Coordinates of C-alpha atoms in Angstrom, one line a residue:
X1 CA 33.1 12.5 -13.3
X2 CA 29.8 11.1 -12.6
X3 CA 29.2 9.5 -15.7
X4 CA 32.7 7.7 -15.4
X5 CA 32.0 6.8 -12.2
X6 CA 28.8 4.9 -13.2
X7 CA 30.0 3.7 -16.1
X8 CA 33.5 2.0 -14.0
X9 CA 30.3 0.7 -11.2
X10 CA 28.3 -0.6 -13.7
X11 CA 31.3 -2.8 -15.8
X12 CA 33.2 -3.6 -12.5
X13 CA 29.8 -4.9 -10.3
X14 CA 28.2 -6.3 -13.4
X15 CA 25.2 -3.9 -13.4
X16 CA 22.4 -3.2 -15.9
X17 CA 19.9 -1.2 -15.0
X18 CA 20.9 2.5 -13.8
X19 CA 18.4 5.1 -12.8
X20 CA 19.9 8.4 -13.0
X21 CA 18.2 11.3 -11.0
X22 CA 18.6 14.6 -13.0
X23 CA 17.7 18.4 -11.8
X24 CA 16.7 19.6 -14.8
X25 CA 16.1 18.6 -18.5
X26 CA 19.2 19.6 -19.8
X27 CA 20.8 17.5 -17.5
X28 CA 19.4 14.7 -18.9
X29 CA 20.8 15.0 -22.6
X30 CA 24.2 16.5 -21.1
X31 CA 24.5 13.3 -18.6
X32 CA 23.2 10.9 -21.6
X33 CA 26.2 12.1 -23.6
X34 CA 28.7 11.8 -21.4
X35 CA 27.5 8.1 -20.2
X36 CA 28.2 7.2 -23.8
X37 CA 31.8 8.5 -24.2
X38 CA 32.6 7.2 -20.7
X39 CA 31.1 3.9 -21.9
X40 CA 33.6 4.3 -25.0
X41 CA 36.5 5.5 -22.7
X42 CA 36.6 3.5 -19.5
X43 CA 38.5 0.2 -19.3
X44 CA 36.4 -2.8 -19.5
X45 CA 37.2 -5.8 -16.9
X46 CA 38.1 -8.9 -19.2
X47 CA 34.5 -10.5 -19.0
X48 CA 34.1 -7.7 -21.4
X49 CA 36.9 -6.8 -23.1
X50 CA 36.4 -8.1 -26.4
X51 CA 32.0 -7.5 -26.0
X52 CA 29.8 -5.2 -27.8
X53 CA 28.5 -2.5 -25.5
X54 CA 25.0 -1.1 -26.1
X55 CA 23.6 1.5 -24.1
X56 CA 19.9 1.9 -24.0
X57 CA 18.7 5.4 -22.6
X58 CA 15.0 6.0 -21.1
X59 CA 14.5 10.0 -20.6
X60 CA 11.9 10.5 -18.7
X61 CA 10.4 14.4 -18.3
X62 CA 7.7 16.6 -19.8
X63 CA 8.0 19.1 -22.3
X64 CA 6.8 21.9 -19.7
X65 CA 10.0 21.2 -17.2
X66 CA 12.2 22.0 -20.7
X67 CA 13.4 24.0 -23.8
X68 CA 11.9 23.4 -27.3
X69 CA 14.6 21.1 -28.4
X70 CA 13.7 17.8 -26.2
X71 CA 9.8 17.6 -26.5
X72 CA 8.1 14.9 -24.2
X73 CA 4.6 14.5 -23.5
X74 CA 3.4 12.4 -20.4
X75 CA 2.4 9.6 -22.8
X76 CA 5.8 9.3 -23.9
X77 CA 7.1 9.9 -20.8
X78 CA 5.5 6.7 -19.2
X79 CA 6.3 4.8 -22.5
X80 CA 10.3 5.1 -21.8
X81 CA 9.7 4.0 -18.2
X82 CA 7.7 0.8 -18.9
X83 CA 10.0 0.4 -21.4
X84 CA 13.2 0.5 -18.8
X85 CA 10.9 -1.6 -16.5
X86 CA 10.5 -4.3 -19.8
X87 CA 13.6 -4.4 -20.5
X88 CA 14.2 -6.8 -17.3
X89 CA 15.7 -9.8 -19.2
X90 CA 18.0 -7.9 -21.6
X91 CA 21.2 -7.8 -20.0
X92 CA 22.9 -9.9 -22.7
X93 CA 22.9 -11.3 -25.9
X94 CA 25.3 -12.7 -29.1
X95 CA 25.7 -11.8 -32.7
X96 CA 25.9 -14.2 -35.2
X97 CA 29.5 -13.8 -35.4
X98 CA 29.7 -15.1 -31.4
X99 CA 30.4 -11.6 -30.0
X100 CA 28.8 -11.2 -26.9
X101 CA 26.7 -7.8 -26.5
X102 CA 26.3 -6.4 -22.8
X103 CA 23.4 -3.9 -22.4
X104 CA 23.0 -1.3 -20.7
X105 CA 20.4 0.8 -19.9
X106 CA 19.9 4.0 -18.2
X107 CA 16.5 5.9 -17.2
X108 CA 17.3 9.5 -16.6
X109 CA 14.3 11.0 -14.6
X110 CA 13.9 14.9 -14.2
X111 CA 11.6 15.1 -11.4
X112 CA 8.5 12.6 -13.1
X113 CA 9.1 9.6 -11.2
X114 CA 8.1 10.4 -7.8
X115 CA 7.3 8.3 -4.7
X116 CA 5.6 5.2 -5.8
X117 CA 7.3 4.0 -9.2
X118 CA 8.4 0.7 -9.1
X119 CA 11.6 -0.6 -10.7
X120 CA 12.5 -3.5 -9.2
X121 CA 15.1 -4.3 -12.2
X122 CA 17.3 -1.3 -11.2
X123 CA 20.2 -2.3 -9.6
X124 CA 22.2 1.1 -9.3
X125 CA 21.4 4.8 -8.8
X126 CA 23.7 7.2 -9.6
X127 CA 23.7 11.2 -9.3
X128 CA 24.9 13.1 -11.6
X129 CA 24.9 16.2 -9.5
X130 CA 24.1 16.6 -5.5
X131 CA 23.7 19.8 -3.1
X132 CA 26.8 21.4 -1.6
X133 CA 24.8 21.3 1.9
X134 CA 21.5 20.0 3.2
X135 CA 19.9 23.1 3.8
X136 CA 16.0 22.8 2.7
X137 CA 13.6 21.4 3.7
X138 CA 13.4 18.0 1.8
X139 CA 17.1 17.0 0.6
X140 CA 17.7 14.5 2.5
X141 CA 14.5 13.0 2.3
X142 CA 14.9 13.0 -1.6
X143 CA 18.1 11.6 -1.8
X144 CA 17.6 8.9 0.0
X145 CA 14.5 8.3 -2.0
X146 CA 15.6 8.6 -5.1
X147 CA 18.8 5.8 -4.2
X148 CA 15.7 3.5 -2.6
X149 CA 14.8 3.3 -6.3
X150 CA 17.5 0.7 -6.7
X151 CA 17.1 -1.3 -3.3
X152 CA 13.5 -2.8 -4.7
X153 CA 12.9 -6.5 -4.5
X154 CA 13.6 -8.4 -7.3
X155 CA 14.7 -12.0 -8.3
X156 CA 18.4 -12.5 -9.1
X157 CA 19.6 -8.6 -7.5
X158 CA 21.9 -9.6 -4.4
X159 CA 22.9 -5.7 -3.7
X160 CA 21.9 -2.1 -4.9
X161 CA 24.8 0.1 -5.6
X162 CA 24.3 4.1 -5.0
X163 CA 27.0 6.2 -6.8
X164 CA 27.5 9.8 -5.2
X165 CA 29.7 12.2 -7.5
X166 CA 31.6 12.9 -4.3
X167 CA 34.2 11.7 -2.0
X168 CA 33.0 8.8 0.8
X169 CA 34.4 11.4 3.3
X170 CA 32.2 14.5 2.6
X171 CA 30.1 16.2 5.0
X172 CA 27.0 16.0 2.7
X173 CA 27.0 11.8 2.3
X174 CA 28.4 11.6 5.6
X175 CA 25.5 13.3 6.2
X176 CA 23.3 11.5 4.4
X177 CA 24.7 8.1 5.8
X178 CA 24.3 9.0 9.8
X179 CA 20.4 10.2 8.8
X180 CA 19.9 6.5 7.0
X181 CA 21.8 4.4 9.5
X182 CA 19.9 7.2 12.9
X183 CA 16.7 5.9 10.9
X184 CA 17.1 2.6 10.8
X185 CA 18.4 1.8 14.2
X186 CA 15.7 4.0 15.7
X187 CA 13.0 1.7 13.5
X188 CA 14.7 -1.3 15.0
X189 CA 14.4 -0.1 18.5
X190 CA 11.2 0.5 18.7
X191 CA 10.9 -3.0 17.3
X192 CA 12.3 -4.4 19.7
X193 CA 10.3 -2.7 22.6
X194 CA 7.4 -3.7 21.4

C-alpha cells in the first residue's frame, strides 16, 4: 500500500525526488520492488500518459545492518546519496523519437542518514512502515525528523509532501500532527514574548 501510495503522490503532485525511510535492510529491496510494479500499475495523470517512466533507486545502508546478499560499504553508501543529491536537474528528458521520459528517483535509507544530511532536492518522504503506538522513547522525534528531510530549502520546491501508510484519522499521525503543530505554536509564542 505504501509503495502505491507514493507512487499515485509522486505522478499526481509532480514529484521527483522521494526519500524513503526503511527499518531494516530488507526493507529496502522489498520496498524498491514494489515502487517499481506500482510505478508499472498505477494510472498515470495525462501529463504522463503516453511518457517513459524511469525510476532511479539510491539504497543507502551498510553491510553490517544486513544479510550477505545486499553488501554495502560506507563508501558506497555515501556514493548513492551524493548521487540522489546530483541528480537535482534530472526530472525530465526526451528520446530521439520525442517521447518524454519522467524520472524518478528514490533514496531508501536504513538508519545511515541521520540528523544533519542535506537533501534539499527531496520533495516527498514516504514510509513504508510506521509504529502501531508511540511508546519509546524517540518515535516521534524520528518521524518527524525523518519527514523534515523533505521540507529543506531549495529553488523551485513550493511544498513538501509526507506520505504515511495510514489513514489521516489514526491515533498515531494524529499523534504525530498535535506534537508538530504543540511545537510550533509554543516556538511562536515564545517569539512573540520576547
Amino acid at each position: 500500500a505504501a509503495a502505491v501510495q507514493l507512487a499515485d503522490g509522486m505522478f499526481d503532485f509532480a514529484l521527483h525526488f522521494a526519500y524513503v525511510p526503511c527499518n531494516e535492510v530488507k526493507e529496502i529491496y522489498t520496498m524498491e520492488e514494489r515502487v517499481r510494479e506500482a510505478i508499472a500499475s498505477v494510472q498515470k495523470p495525462d501529463r504522463y500518459k503516453d511518457a517513459e517512466i524511469v525510476p532511479h533507486f539510491y539504497p543507502v545502508h551498510l553491510t553490517s545492518d544486513c544479510s550477505p546478499s545486499h553488501p554495502m560499504t560506507s563508501k558506497q553508501a555515501w556514493a548513492n546519496f551524493e548521487a540522489f543529491k546530483d541528480a537535482k536537474e534530472e526530472k525530465f528528458g526526451t528520446r530521439d523519437d520525442g517521447t518524454l521520459v519522467v524520472h524518478l528517483h528514490f533514496i531508501l535509507d536504513c538508519g545511515l542518514l541521520k540528523s544533519g544530511a542535506d537533501m534539499p532536492n527531496c520533495d516527498c518522504v514516504a514510509f513504508p512502515s510506521f509504529p502501531k503506538d508511540l511508546n519509546g522513547d524517540d518515535v516521534v522525534e524520528r518521524i518527524l525528523q525523518e519527514a523534515g528531510r523533505a521540507t529543506r530549502v531549495a529553488y523551485g520546491k513550493q511544498m513538501a509532501y509526507i506520505f504515511f501508510p495510514r489513514q489521516a484519522d489514526d491515533k498515531v499521525v494524529q499523534a504525530i500532527l498535535e506534537y508538530s503543530i504543540d511545537n510550533t505554536y509554543a516556538d511562536e509564542e515564545s517569539d512573540i514574548g520576547s
